[in-house]
Short mmCIF file of C-alpha atoms and ligand atoms in Angstrom, two decimals:
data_model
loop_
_atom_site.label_atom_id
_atom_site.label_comp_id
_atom_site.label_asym_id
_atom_site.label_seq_id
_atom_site.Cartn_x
_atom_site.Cartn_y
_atom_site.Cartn_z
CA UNK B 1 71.50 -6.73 -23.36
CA UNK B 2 73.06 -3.94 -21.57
CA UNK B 3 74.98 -0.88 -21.62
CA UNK B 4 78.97 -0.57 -20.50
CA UNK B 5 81.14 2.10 -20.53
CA UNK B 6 83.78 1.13 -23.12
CA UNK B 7 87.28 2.98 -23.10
CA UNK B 8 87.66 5.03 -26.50
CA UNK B 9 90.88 7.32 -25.78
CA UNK B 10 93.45 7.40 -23.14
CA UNK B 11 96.15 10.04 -23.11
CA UNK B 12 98.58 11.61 -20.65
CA UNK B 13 101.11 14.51 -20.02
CA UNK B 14 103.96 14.68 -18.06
CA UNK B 15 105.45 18.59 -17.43
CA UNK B 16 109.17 18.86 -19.35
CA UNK B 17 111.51 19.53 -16.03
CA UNK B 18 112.75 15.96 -15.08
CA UNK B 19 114.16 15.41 -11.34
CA UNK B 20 116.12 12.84 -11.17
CA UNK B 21 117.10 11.69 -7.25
CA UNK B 22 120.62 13.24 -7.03
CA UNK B 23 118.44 16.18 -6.93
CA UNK B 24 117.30 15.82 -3.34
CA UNK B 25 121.09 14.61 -2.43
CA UNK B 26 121.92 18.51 -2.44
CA UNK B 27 119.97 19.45 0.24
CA UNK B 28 118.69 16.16 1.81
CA UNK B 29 120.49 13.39 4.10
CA UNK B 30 119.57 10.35 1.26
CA UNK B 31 120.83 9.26 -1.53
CA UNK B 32 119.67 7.54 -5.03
CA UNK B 33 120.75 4.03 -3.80
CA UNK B 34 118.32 4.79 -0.77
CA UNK B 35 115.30 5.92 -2.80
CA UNK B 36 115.72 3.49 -5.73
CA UNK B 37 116.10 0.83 -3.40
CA UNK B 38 112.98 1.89 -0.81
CA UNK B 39 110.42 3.06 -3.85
CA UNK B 40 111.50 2.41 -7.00
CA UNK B 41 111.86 5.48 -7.90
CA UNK B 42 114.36 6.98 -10.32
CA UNK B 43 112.94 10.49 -11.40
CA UNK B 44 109.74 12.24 -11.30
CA UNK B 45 108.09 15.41 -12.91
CA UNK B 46 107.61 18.86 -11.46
CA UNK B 47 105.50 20.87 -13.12
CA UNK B 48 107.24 24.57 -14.45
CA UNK B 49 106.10 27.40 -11.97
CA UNK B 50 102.86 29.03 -12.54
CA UNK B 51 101.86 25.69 -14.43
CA UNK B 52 98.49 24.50 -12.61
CA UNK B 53 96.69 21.41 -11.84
CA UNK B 54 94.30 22.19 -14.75
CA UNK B 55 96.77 22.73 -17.48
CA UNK B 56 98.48 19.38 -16.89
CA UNK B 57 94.66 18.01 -17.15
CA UNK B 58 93.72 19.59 -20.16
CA UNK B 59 97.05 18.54 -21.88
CA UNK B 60 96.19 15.14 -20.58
CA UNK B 61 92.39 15.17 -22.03
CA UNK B 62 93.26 16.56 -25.91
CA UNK B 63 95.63 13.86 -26.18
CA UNK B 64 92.80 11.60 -24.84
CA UNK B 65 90.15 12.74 -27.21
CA UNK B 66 92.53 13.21 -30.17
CA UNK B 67 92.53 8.99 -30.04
CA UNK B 68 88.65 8.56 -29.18
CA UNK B 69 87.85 11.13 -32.19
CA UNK B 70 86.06 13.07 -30.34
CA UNK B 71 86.34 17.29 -29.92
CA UNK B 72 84.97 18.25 -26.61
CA UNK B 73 81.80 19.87 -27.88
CA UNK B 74 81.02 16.19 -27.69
CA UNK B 75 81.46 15.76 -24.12
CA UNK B 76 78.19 14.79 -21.41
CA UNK B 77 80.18 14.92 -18.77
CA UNK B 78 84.10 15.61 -17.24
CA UNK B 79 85.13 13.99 -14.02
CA UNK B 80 88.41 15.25 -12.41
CA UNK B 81 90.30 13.14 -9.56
CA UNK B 82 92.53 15.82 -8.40
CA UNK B 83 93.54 16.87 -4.34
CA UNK B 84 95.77 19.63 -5.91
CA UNK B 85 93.19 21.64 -7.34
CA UNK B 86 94.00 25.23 -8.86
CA UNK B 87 91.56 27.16 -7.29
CA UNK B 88 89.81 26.58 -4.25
CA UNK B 89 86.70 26.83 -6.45
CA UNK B 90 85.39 26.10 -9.19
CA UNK B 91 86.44 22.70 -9.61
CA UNK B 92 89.39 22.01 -11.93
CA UNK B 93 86.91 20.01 -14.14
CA UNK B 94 85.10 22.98 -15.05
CA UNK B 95 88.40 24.91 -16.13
CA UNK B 96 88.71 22.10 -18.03
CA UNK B 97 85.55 22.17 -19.90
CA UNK B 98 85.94 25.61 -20.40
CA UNK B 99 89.67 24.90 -22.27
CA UNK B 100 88.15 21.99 -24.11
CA UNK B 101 85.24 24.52 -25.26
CA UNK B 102 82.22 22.38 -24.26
CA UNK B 103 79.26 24.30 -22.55
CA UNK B 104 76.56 21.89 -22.65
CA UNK B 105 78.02 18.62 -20.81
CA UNK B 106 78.57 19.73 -16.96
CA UNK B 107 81.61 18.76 -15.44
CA UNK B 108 82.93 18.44 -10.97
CA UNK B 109 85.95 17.32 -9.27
CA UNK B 110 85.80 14.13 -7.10
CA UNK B 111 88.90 14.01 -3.98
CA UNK B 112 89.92 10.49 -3.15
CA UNK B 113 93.75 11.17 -2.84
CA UNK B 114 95.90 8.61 -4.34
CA UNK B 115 92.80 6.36 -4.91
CA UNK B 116 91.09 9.55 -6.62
CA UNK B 117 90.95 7.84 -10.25
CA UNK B 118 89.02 4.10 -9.40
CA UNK B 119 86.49 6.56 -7.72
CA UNK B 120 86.23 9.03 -10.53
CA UNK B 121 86.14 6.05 -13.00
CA UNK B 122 83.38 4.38 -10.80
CA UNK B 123 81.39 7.91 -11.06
CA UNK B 124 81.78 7.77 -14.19
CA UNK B 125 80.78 4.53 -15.34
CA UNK B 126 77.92 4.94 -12.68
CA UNK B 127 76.58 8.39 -14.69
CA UNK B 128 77.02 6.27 -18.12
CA UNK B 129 74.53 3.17 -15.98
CA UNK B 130 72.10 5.69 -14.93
CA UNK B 131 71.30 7.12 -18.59
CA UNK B 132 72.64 10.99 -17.19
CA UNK B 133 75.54 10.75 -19.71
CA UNK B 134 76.96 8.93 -22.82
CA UNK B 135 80.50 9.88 -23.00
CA UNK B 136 82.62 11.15 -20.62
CA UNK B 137 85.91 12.35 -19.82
CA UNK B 138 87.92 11.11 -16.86
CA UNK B 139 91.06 12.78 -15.67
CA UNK B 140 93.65 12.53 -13.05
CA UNK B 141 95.55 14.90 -12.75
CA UNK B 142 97.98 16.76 -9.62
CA UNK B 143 100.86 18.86 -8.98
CA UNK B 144 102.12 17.14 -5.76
CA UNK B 145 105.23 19.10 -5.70
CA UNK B 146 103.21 22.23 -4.40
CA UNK B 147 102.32 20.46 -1.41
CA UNK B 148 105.67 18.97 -0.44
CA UNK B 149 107.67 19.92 2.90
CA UNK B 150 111.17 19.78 1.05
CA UNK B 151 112.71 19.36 4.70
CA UNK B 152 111.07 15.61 5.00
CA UNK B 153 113.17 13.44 3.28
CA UNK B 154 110.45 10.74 4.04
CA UNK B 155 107.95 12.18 1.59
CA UNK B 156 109.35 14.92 -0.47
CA UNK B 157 111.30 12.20 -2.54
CA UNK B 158 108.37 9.93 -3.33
CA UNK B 159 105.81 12.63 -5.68
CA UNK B 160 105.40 14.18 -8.50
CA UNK B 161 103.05 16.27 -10.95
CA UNK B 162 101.48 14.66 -14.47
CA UNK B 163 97.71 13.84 -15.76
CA UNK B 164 96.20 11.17 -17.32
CA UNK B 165 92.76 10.75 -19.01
CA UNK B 166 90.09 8.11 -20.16
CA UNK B 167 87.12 9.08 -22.56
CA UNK B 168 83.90 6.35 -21.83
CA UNK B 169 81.82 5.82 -24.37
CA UNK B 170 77.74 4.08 -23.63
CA UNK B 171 77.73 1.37 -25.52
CA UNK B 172 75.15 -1.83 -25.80
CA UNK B 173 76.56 -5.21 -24.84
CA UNK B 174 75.64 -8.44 -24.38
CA UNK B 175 76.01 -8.44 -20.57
CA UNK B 176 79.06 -10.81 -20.06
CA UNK B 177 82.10 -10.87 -18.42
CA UNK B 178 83.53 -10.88 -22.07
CA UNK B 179 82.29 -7.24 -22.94
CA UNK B 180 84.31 -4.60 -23.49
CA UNK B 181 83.82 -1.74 -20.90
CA UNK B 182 84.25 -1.71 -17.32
CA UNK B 183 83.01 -4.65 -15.92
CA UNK B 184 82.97 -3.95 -12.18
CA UNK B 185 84.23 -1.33 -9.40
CA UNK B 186 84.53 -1.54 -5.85
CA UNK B 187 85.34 1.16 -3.31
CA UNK B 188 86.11 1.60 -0.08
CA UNK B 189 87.38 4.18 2.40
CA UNK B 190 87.58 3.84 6.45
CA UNK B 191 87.94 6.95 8.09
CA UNK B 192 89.62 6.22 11.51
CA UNK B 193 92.91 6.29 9.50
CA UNK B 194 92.94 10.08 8.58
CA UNK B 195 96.30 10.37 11.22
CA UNK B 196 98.59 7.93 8.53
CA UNK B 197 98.22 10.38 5.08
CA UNK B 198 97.42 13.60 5.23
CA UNK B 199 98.01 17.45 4.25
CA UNK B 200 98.25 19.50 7.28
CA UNK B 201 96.26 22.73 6.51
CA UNK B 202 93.41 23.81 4.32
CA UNK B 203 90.91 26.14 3.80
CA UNK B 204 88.79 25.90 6.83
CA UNK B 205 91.74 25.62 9.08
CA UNK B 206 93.12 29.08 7.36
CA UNK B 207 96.55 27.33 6.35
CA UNK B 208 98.24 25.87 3.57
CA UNK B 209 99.58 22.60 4.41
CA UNK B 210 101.82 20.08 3.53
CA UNK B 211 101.74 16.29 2.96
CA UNK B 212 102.42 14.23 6.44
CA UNK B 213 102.60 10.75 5.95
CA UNK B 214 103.50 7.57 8.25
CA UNK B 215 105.04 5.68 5.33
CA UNK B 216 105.69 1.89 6.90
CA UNK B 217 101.87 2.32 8.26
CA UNK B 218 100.71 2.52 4.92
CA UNK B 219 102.61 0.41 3.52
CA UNK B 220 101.48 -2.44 5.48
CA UNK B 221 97.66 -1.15 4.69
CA UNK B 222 98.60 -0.99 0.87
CA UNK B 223 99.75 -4.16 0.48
CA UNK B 224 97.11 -6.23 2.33
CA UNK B 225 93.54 -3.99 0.96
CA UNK B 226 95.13 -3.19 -3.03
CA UNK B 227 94.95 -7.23 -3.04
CA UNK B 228 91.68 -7.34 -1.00
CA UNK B 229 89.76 -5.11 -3.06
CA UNK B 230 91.22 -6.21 -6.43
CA UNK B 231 89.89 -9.79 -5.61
CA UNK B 232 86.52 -8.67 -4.79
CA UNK B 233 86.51 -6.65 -8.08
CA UNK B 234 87.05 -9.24 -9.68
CA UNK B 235 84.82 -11.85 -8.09
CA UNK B 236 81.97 -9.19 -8.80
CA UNK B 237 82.76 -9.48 -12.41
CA UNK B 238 82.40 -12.94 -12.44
CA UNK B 239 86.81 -13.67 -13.33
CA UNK B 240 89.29 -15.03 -11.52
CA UNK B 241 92.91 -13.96 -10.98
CA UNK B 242 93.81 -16.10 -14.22
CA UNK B 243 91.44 -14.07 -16.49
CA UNK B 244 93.59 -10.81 -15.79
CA UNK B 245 95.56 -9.60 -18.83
CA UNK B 246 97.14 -6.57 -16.77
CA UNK B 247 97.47 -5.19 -13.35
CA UNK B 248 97.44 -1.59 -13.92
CA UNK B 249 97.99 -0.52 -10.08
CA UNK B 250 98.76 3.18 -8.43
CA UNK B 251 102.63 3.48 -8.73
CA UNK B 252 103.19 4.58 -5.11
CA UNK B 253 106.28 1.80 -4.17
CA UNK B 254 107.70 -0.78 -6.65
CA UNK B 255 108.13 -2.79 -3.03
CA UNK B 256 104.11 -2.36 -2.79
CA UNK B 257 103.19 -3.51 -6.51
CA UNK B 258 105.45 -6.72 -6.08
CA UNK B 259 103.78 -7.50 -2.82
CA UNK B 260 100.07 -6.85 -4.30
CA UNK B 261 101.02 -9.42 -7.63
CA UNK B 262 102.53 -11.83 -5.50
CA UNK B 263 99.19 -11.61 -3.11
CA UNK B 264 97.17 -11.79 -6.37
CA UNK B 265 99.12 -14.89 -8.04
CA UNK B 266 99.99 -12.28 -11.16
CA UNK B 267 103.87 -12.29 -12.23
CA UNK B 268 105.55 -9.15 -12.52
CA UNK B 269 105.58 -9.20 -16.55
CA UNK B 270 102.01 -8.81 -16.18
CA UNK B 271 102.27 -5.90 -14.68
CA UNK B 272 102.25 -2.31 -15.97
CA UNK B 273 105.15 -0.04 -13.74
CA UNK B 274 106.10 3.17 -14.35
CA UNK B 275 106.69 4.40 -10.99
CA UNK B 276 110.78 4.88 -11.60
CA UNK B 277 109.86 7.20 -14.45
CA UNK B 278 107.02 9.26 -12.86
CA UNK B 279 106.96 8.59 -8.76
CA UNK B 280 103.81 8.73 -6.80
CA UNK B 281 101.54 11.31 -9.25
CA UNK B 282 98.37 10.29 -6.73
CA UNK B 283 95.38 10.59 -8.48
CA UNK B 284 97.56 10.91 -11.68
CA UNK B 285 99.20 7.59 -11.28
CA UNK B 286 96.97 5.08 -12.86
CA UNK B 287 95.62 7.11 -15.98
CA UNK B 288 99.63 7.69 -16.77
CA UNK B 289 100.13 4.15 -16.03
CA UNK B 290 97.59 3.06 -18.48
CA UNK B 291 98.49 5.49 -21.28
CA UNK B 292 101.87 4.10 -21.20
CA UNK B 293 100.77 0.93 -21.65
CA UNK B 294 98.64 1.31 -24.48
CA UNK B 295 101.33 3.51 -25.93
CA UNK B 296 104.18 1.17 -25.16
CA UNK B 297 102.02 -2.04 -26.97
CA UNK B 298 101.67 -3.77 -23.71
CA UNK B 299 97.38 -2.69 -23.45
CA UNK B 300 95.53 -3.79 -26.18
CA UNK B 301 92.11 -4.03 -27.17
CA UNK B 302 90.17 -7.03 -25.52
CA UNK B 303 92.75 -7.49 -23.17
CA UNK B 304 91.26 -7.58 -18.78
CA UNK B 305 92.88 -4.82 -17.20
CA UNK B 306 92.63 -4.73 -13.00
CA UNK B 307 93.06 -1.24 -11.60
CA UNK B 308 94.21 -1.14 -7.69
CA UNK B 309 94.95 2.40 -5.49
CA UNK B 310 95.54 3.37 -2.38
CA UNK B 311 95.35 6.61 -0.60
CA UNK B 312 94.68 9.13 2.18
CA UNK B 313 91.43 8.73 3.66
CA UNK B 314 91.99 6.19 3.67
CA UNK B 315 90.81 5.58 0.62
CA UNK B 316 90.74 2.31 -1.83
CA UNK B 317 89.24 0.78 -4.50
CA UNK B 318 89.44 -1.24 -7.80
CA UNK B 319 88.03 -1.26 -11.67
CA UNK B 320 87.69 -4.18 -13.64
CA UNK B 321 87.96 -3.06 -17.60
CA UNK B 322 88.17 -5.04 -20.63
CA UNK B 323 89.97 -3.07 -23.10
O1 UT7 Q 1 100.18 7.05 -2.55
C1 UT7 Q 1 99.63 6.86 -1.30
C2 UT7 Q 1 100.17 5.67 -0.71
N1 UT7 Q 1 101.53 5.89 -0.28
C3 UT7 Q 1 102.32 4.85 -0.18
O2 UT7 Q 1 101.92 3.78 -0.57
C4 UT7 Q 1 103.67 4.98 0.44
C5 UT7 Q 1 103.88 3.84 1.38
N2 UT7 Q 1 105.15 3.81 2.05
C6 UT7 Q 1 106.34 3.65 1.43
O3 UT7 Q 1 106.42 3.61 0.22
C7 UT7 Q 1 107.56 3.39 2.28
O4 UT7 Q 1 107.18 3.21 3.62
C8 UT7 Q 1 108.62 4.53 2.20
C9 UT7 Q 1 109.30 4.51 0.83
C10 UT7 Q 1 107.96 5.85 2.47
C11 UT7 Q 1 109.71 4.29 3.26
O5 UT7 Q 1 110.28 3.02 3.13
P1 UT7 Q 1 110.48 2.09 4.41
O6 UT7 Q 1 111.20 0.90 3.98
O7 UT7 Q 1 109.12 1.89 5.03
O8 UT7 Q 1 111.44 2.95 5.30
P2 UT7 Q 1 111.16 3.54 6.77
O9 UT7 Q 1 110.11 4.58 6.75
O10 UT7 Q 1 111.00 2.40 7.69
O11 UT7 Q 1 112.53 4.20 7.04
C12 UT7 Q 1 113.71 3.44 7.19
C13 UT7 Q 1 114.83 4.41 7.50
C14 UT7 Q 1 114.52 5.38 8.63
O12 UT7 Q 1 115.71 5.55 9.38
P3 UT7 Q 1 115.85 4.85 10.80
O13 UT7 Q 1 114.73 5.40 11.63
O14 UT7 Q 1 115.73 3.39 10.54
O15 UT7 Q 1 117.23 5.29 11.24
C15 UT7 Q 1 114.21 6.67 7.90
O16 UT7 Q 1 114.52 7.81 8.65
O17 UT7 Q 1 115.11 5.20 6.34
C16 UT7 Q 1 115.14 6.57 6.71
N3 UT7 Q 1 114.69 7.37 5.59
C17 UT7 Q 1 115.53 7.78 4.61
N4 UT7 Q 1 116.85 7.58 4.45
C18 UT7 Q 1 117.41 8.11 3.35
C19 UT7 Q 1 113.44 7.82 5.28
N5 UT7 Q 1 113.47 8.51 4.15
C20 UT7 Q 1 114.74 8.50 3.72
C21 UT7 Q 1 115.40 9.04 2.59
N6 UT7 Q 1 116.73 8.82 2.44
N7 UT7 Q 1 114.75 9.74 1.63
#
């Protein structure tokens, strides 16, 4: 016997303005061709002004509980994976709590960019291990567009705002790759690349910032360590590459997810993509993802779901679930 962290809810929200690309073609040198062709991206939410990080979150996590049946007086614990946080301080998880009207669980952000949600989720299932918590909320969740330089038609096309959530539930199992729950996680980060993803300014350096990024550089990264770390996820849960019901990777690059199936022997129709609907949400991306997929019919229960990002840092990491 043993315990796992079994999925009970997902949810998302996506703010109501929709962007589509002939947006940026009135004040940028590209076009739609360029950016559906480079990224796979067709449109992308902004969040309205004076709409926050948190809001988006909280949206994100009534949705999730609403399915898991669930209020969040019942809450241990709240994880947030955001890098677009409201507030300095306090973390957007407590804001959070506080909306969701829970004042016994306790609740922190975790910052791992793009790859924010695999590390939050890892957190997570880690707290449900240890015995500190029995169900908890995970949420990614970002409003990109505040940190955009809207002159840098290399980036500023690429993001967007939403949120996404997961409640976990402890539950006892019989300690087999055939459990529901997560199954395995594996994370990584390497600091020496800090130069290839980046926001510019921050609170210690007394400036705001905006998102620099050497695109082909990470690219190449992407492709060759989402593959890498999904296989080792994997190998730690005992599966192999034909076990895997879905890929549910960050939607950074439609060019990116191809390259990580074919490296993974998965076929596209295996894959969960929403990256033309939403563009890179970051820490956002793979809690959306998911929610779609359940929504859409494609997730259901039982079914081995892989979980790949990539992000400043850099940053990566995987999650092995069975639905
Ligand atoms: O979420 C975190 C992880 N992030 C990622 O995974 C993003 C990874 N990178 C990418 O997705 C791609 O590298 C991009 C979509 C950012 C760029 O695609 P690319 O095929 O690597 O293009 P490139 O950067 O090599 O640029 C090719 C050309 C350049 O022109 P020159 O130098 O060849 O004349 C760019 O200036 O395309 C130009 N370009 C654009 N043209 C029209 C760059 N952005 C644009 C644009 N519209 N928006």
């Amino acid at each position: 016997m043993t315990i796992r962290s079994v999925v009970k809810g997902v949810g998302h929200y996506l703010p109501e303005k929709i962007v589509p690309n002939s947006y940026f073609e009135s004040f940028l040198d590209t076009t739609n061709e360029w950016i559906i062709s480079r990224s796979g991206i067709e449109r992308r939410h902004f969040a309205a002004e004076g709409q926050t990080t948190s809001d988006l979150a909280t949206k994100a996590a009534a949705k999730a509980l609403a399915m898991a049946g669930m209020t969040g007086e019942d809450l241990d614990a709240i994880v947030v994976a955001t890098s677009t946080a409201d507030l300095t301080f306090p973390s957007v998880a407590t804001m959070v709590q506080n909306n969701l009207g829970n004042t016994t669980g306790f609740a922190f952000d975790v910052q791992a960019v793009c790859a924010g949600f695999v590390f939050a989720l890892s957190n997570a299932n880690a707290l449900i291990l240890s015995g500190q918590a029995k169900r908890v909320l995970v949420i990614g969740a970002e409003t990109f567009s505040r940190i955009m330089d809207w002159t840098d038609r290399g980036t500023c096309v690429l993001f967007g705002d939403g949120a996404g959530a997961l409640v976990l539930q402890a539950e006892d199992a019989a300690g087999t790759s055939g459990d529901r729950g997560i199954l395995a996680t594996d994370l990584n980060s390497d600091g020496r690349f800090k130069d290839l993803l980046y926001v510019d300014g921050g609170v210690s350096t007394q400036t705001t910032g905006r998102l620099r990024m050497e695109g082909k550089e990470v690219f190449r990264h992407a492709v060759e360590k989402l593959a890498d770390t999904a296989d080792k996820a994997l190998t730690k849960a005992g599966l192999a590459h034909d076990d895997v019901d879905w890929v549910v990777p960050h939607q950074a690059n439609i060019r990116i997810i191809q390259a990580t199936a074919r490296k993974l022997g998965v076929s596209m129709d295996k894959v969960v993509v929403t990256v033309q609907d939403h563009g890179n949400t970051s820490a956002a991306s793979i809690p959306l993802a998911l929610s779609v997929g359940v929504q859409n019919g494609q997730i259901k229960q039982g079914d081995l779901v892989v979980t790949e990002a990539i992000g400043g840092g850099l940053a990566w990491g995987s999650v092995v679930i069975r639905w």
